[in-house]
Short mmCIF file of C-alpha atoms and ligand atoms in Angstrom, two decimals:
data_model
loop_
_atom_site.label_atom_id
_atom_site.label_comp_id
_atom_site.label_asym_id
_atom_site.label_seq_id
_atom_site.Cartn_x
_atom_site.Cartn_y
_atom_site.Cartn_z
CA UNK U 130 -13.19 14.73 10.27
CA UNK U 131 -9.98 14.57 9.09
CA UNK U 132 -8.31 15.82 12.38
CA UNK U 133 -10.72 14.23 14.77
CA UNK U 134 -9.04 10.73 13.47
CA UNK U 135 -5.60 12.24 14.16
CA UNK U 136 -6.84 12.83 17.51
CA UNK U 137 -7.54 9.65 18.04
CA UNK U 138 -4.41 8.28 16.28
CA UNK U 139 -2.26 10.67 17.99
CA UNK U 140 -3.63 9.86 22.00
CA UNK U 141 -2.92 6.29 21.23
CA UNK U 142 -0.72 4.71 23.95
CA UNK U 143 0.75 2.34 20.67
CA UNK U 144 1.55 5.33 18.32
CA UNK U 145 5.12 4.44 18.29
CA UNK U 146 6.92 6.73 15.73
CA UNK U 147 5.21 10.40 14.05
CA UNK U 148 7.82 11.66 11.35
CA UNK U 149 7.22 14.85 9.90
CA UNK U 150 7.54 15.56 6.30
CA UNK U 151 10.99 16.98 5.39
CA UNK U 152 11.42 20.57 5.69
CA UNK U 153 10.66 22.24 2.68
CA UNK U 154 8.79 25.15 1.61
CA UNK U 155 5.77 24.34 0.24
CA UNK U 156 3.09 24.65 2.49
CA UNK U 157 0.14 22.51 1.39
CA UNK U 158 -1.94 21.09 3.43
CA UNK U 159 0.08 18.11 5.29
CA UNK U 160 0.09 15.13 3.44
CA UNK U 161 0.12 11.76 5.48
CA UNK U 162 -0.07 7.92 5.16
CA UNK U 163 -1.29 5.92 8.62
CA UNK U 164 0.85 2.52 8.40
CA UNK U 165 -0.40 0.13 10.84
CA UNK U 166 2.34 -2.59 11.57
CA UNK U 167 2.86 -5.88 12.87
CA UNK U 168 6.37 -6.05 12.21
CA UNK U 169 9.38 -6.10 14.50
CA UNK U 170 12.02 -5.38 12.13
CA UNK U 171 14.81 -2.66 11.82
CA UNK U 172 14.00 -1.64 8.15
CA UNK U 173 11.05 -0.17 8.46
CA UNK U 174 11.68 2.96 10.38
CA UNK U 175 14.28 3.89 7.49
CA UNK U 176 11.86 2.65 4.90
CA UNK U 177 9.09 5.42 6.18
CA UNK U 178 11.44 8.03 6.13
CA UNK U 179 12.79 7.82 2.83
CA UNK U 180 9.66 7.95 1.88
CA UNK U 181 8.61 11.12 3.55
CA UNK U 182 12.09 12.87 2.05
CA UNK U 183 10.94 11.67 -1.36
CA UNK U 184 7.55 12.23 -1.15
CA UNK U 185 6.74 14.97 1.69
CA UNK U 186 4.16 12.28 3.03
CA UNK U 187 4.80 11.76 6.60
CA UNK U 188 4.23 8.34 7.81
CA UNK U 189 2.26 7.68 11.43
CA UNK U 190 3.29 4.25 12.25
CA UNK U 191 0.88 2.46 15.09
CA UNK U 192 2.54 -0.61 15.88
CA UNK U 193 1.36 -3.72 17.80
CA UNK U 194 1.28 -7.63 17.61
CA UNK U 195 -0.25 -9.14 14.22
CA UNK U 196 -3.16 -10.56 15.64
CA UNK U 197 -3.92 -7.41 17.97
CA UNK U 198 -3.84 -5.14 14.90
CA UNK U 199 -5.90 -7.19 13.11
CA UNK U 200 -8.72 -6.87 15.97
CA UNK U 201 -8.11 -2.91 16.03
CA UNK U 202 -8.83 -2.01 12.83
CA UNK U 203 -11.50 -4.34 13.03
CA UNK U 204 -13.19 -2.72 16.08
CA UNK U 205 -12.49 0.72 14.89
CA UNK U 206 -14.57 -0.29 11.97
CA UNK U 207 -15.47 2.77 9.38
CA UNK U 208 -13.90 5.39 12.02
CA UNK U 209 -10.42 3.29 11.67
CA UNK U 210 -7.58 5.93 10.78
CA UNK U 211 -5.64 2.95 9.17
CA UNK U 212 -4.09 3.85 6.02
CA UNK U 213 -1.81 0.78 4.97
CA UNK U 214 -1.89 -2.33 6.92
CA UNK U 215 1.51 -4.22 6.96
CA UNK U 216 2.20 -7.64 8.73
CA UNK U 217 4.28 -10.98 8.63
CA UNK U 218 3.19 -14.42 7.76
CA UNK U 219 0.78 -15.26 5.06
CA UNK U 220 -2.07 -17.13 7.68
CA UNK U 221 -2.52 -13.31 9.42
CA UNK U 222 -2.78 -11.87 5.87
CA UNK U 223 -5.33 -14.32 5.58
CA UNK U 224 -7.26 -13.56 8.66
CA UNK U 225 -6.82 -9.71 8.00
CA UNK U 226 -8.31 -10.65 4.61
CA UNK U 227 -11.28 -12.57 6.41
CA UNK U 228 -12.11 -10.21 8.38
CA UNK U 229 -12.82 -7.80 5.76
CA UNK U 230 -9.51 -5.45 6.42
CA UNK U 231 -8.35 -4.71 2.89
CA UNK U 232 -9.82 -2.80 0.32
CA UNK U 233 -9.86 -4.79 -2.84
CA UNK U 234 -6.91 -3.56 -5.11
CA UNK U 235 -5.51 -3.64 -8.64
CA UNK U 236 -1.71 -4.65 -7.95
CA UNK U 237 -1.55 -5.67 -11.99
CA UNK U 238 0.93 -3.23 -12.40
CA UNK U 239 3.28 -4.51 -9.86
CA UNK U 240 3.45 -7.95 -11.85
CA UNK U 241 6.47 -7.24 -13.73
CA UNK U 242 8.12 -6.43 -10.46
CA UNK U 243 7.14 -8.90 -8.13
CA UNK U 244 6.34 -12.86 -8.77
CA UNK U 245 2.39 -13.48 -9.23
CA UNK U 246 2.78 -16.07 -6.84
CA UNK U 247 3.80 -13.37 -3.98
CA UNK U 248 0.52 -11.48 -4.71
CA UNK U 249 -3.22 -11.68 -3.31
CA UNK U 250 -5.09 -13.23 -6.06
CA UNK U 251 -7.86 -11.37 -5.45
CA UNK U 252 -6.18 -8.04 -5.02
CA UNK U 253 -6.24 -7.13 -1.24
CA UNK U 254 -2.42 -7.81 -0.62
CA UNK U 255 1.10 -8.05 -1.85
CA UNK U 256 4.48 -9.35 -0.44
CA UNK U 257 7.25 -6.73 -0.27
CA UNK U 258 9.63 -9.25 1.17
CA UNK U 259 10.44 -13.14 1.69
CA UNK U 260 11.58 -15.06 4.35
CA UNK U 261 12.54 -18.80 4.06
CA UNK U 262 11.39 -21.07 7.15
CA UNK U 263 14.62 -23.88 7.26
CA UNK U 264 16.43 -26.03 9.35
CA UNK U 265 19.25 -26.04 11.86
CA UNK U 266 21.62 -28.50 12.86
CA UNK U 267 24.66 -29.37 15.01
CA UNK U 268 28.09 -29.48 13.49
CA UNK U 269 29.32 -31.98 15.62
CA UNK U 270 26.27 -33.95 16.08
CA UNK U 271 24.59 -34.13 12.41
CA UNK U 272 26.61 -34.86 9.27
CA UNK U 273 26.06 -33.23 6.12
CA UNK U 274 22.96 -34.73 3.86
CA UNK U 275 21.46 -36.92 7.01
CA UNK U 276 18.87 -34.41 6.13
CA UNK U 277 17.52 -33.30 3.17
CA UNK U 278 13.41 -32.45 3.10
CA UNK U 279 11.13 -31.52 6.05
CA UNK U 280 9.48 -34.74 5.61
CA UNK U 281 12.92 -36.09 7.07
CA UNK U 282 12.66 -34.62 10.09
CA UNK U 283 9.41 -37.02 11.15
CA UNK U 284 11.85 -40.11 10.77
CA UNK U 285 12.06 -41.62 14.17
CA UNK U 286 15.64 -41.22 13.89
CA UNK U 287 15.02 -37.46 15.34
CA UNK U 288 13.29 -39.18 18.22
CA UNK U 289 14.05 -36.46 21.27
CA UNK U 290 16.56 -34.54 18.99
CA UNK U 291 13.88 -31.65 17.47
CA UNK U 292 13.43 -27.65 19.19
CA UNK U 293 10.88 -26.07 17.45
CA UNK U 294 8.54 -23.40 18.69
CA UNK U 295 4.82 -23.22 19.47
CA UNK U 296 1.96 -24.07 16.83
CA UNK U 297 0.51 -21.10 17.94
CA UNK U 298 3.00 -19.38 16.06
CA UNK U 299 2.29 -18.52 12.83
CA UNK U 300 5.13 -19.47 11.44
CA UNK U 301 5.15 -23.10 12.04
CA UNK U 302 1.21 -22.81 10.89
CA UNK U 303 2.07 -21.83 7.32
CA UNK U 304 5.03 -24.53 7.15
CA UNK U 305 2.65 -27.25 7.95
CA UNK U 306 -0.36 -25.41 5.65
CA UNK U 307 2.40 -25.52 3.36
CA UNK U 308 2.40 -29.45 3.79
CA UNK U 309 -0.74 -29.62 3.66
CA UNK U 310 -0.99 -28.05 0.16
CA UNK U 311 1.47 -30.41 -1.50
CA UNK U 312 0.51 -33.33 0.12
CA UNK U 313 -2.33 -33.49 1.95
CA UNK U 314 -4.24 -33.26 5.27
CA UNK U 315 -3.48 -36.54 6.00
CA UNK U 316 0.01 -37.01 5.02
CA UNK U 317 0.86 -33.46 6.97
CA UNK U 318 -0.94 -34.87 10.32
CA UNK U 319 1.74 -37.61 10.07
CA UNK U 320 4.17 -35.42 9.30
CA UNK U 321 3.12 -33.15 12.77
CA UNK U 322 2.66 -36.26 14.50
CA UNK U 323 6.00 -37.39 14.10
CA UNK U 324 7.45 -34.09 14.63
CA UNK U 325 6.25 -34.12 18.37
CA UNK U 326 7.51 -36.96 18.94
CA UNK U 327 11.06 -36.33 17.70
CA UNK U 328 10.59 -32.90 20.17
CA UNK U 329 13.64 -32.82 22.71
CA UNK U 330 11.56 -30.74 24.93
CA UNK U 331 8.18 -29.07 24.76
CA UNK U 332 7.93 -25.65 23.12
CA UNK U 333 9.73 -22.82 24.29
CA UNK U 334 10.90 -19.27 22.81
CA UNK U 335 11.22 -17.88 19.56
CA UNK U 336 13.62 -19.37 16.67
CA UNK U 337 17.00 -17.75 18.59
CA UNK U 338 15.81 -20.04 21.30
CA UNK U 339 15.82 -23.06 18.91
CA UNK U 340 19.08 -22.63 17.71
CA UNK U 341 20.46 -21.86 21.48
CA UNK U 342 18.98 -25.00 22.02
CA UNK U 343 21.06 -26.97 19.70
CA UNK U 344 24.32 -25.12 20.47
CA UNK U 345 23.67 -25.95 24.79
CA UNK U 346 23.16 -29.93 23.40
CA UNK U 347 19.51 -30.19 24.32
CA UNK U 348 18.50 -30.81 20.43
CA UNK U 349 20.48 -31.74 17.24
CA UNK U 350 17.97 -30.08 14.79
CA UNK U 351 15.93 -26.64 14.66
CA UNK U 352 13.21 -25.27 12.53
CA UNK U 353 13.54 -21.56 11.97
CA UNK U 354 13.03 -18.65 10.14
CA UNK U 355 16.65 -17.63 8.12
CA UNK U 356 16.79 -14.02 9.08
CA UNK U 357 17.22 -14.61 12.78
CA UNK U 358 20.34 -17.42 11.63
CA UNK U 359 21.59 -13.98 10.41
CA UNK U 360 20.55 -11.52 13.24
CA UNK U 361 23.00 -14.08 15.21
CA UNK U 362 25.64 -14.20 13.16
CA UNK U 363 26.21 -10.81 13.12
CA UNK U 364 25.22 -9.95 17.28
CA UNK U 365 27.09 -7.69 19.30
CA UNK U 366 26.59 -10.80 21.61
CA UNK U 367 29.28 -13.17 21.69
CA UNK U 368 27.32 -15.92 23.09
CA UNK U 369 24.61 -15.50 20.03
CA UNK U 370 27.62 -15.39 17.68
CA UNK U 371 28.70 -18.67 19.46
CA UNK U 372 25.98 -20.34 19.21
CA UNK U 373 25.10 -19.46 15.52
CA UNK U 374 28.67 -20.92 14.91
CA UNK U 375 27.49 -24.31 16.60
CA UNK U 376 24.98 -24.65 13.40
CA UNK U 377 24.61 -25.01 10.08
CA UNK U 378 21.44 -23.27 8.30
CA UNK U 379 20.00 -25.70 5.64
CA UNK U 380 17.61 -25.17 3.26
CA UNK U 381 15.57 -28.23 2.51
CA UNK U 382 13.48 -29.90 -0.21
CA UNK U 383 16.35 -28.59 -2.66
CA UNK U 384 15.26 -31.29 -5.00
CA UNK U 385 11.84 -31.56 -4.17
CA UNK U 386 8.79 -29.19 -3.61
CA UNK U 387 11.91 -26.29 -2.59
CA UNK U 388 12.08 -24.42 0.67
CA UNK U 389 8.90 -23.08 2.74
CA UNK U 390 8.61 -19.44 2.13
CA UNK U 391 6.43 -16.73 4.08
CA UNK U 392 6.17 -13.05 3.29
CA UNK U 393 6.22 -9.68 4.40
CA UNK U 394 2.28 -8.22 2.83
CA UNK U 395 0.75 -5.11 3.13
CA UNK U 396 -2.72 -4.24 1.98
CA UNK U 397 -4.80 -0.39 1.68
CA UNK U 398 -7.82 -0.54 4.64
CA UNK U 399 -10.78 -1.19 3.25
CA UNK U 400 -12.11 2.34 5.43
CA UNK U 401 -8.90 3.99 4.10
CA UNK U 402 -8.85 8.30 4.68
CA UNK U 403 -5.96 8.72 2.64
CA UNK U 404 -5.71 5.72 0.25
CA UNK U 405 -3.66 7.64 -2.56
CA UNK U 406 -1.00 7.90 -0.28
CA UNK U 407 -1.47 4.18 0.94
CA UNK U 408 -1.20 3.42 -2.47
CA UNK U 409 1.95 5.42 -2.83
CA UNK U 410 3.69 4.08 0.18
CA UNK U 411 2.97 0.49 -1.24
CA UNK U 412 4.61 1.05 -4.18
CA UNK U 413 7.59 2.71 -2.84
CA UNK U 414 8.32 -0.55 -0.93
CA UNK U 415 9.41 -2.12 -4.74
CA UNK U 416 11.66 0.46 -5.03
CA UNK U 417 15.26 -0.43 -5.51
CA UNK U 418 15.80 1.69 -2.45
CA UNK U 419 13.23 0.28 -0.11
CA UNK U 420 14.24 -3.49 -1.30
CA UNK U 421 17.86 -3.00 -0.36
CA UNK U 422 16.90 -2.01 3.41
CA UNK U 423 14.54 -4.97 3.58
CA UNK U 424 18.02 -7.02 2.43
CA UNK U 425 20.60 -5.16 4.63
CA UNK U 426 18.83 -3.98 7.99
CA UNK U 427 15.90 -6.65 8.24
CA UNK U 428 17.88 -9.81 6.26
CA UNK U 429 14.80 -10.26 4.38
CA UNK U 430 14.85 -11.91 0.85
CA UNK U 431 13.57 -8.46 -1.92
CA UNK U 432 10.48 -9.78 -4.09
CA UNK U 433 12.40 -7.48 -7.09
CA UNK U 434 14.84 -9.59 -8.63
CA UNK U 435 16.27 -6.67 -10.06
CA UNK U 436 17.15 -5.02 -6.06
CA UNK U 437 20.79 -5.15 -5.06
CA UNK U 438 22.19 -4.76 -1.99
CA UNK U 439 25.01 -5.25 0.65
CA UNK U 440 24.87 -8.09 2.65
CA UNK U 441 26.86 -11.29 2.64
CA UNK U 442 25.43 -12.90 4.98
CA UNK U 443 21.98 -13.25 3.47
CA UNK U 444 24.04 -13.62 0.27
CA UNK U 445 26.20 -16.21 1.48
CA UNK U 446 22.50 -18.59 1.71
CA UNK U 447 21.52 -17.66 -1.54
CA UNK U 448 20.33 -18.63 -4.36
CA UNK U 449 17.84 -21.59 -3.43
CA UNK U 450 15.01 -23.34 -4.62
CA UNK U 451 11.54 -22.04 -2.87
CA UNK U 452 7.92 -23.50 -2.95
CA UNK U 453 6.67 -21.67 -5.82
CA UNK U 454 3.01 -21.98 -4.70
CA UNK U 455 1.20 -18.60 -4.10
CA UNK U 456 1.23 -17.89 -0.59
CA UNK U 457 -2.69 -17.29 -0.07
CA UNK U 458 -2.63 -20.86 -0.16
CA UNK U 459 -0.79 -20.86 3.19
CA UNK U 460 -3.70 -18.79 4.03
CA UNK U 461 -6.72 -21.02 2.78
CA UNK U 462 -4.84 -23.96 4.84
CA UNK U 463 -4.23 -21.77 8.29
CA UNK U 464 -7.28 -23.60 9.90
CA UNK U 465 -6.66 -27.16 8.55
CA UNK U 466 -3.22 -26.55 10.05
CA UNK U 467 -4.14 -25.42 13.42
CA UNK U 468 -6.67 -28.06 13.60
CA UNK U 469 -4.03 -30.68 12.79
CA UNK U 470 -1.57 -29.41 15.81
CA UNK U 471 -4.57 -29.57 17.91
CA UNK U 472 -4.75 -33.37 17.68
CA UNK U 473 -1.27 -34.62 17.27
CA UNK U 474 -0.80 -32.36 20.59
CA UNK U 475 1.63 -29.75 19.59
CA UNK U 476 1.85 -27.20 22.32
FE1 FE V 627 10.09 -12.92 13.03
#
C-alpha cells in the first residue's frame, strides 16, 4: 500500500523536490514525511533538509498554489499520500480546515513555545511563522504621521493615491476579515468602500508591484505584506533596490488595535500514512534552527520568541505592536470579507 502511494506521489508532474535521508548506515526501512506546500519561499527547502540530516526522515515536497492543494488532497480523499499540509494566509487554513483536511491535533505542548493566539483552537493547525500586512508610502510625496491606522487610508484625502492588489488575494481578505473582527461588517464595508475609491488604478500584480507603483508616481500609498519590502531591499536588482528606497514601510494602528498579522500554518492530513513523522516535522519547525531560516532566508517574523537570528533588515522593522486576536478569526470572517469586496466593487 505503502509504495503504491509513492507511485503515485512520485509520477506527479508537481513533485518538485525528493531528498533522500542522509547517508548513514542504518538500514531500516526508509522513513519519510509527504509535505504538501503552498508556499513560495526560500526557507523551506533548507528547512526539509535539516530535518532529514537530523532525523533520517526524508521529506517529499509536492508543491502547488494554496487553493489548488487544498482541492488535491481533497479529491485524493482517503488514498491522499499527504503527510503535512503547509500553506500561507489564515482564510486558506480556514478553507483547508472546512473542507475536512486536517486531522484534529493536540498542539498543547507547543503552548509554551508559540502564542495561543497563533494556534488552531480546535487543534487542526499551528503558525510556524508571521508576517505583518502594512503600508507603503512615498518619501517625497507623504510626510511622516499623515498616516497612522488602516482606517486612515479610507479618508478621501487618498482619493486616486492607493495601489493595492486584488481581493481575490488572500491577503487583502484576512486584512479586511481582520476589520471586520474589531469593528464590524458594517464599519469594514466603509472602510473597503473608501479604499476603492482612493485606488490610483485598478488592481494589478503582487505587493512588489504596489510598491513599484509608488516609486514610478502612479500612487503615494501601498498595502503590502513586509517580507517582500525586504526581498527588495536586498535584490540583486538595482531597479527593485531603487524603488524600495523610494518608500518607507509603516506599520500602522501602533496605538490602536496593532498591525494586521497573517501566518505561515501547517496541519497533519486527516488520511495521514505516516503521521508520526508529520508530527515530527511540525515540531521541528519551532526549533531554534528552523525559526532562524524562516527569519534569514524567507524574512518571516519566528512564532518562538526565544529564536535568534541574522538579519537586519527584518530587525531594523522590529519590535511592533500586532493584532493580538487569534488568527482563526481571520478565518471565520474569510466569507464576510469576500462578500464585502463583492459589493463595494473591488476587483
Ligand atoms: Fe507572499
Amino acid at each position: 500500500m505503502k509504495s503504491v502511494k509513492f507511485l503515485v506521489l512520485a509520477a506527479s508532474a508537481t513533485l518538485a523536490a525528493c531528498s533522500q535521508p542522509a547517508t548513514n548506515e542504518s538500514s531500516d526501512a526508509a522513513r519519510v514525511v509527504n509535505v504538501y506546500s503552498a508556499r513560495h519561499y526560500a526557507s523551506d527547502d533548507a528547512i526539509y533538509a535539516a530535518f532529514t540530516e537530523q532525523t533520517g526522515i526524508a521529506v517529499n515536497v509536492v508543491a502547488a498554489g494554496g487553493d489548488q492543494l487544498i482541492e488535491r488532497v481533497r479529491a485524493d480523499g482517503e488514498r491522499s499520500p499527504a503527510d503535512v499540509i503547509i500553506t500561507v494566509d489564515a482564510a486558506r487554513l480556514h478553507r483547508a480546515e472546512q473542507a475536512g483536511l486536517f486531522a484534529e491535533t493536540d498542539f498543547s505542548d507547543l503552548t509554551s513555545t508559540v502564542p495561543a493566539n497563533l494556534i488552531d483552537p480546535q487543534g487542526y493547525w499551528v503558525s510556524m511563522a508571521k508576517r505583518a500586512r502594512v503600508i507603503a508610502y512615498s518619501n517625497t510625496r507623504v510626510q511622516p504621521g499623515e498616516i497612522e491606522t488602516y482606517e486612515d487610508l479610507a479618508d478621501p484625502r487618498w482619493r486616486g493615491r492607493i495601489c493595492v492588489r486584488e481581493s481575490g488575494n488572500a491577503y487583502n481578505q484576512s486584512l479586511l476579515a481582520s476589520i471586520v473582527a474589531r469593528s464590524g461588517e458594517e464599519a469594514a464595508q466603509a472602510w473597503a468602500q473608501g479604499i476603492v475609491d482612493n485606488m490610483a488604478r485598478p488592481p494589478q500584480g503582487g505587493d512588489i508591484t504596489q510598491i513599484q507603483g509608488i516609486a514610478a508616481g502612479e500612487c503615494d500609498v501601498a498595502i503590502v505584506n513586509h517580507y517582500y519590502y525586504a526581498l527588495m531591499v536586498n535584490s540583486d536588482e538595482p531597479a527593485r533596490q531603487a524603488a524600495a528606497a523610494a518608500v518607507t514601510l509603516f506599520f500602522p494602528n501602533q496605538e490602536t488595535s496593532g498591525a494586521h498579522i497573517n501566518v505561515s500554518g501547517a496541519g497533519i492530513a486527516a488520511n495521514a500514512p505516516h503521521p508520526a513523522e508529520a508530527r515530527a516535522l511540525i515540531d521541528f519547525f519551532f526549533t531554534d534552527e528552523a525559526q532562524r531560516m524562516f527569519a534569514e532566508l524567507s524574512n518571516e517574523i519566528p512564532v518562538n520568541a526565544d529564536a535568534t537570528w541574522d538579519n537586519p533588515t527584518l530587525d531594523a522593522m522590529l519590535p511592533f505592536v500586532e493584532d493580538s486576536r487569534n488568527v482563526s478569526e481571520l478565518g471565520d470572517h474569510n466569507e464576510t470579507a469576500q462578500r464585502i469586496f463583492d459589493r463595494v466593487g473591488w476587483q
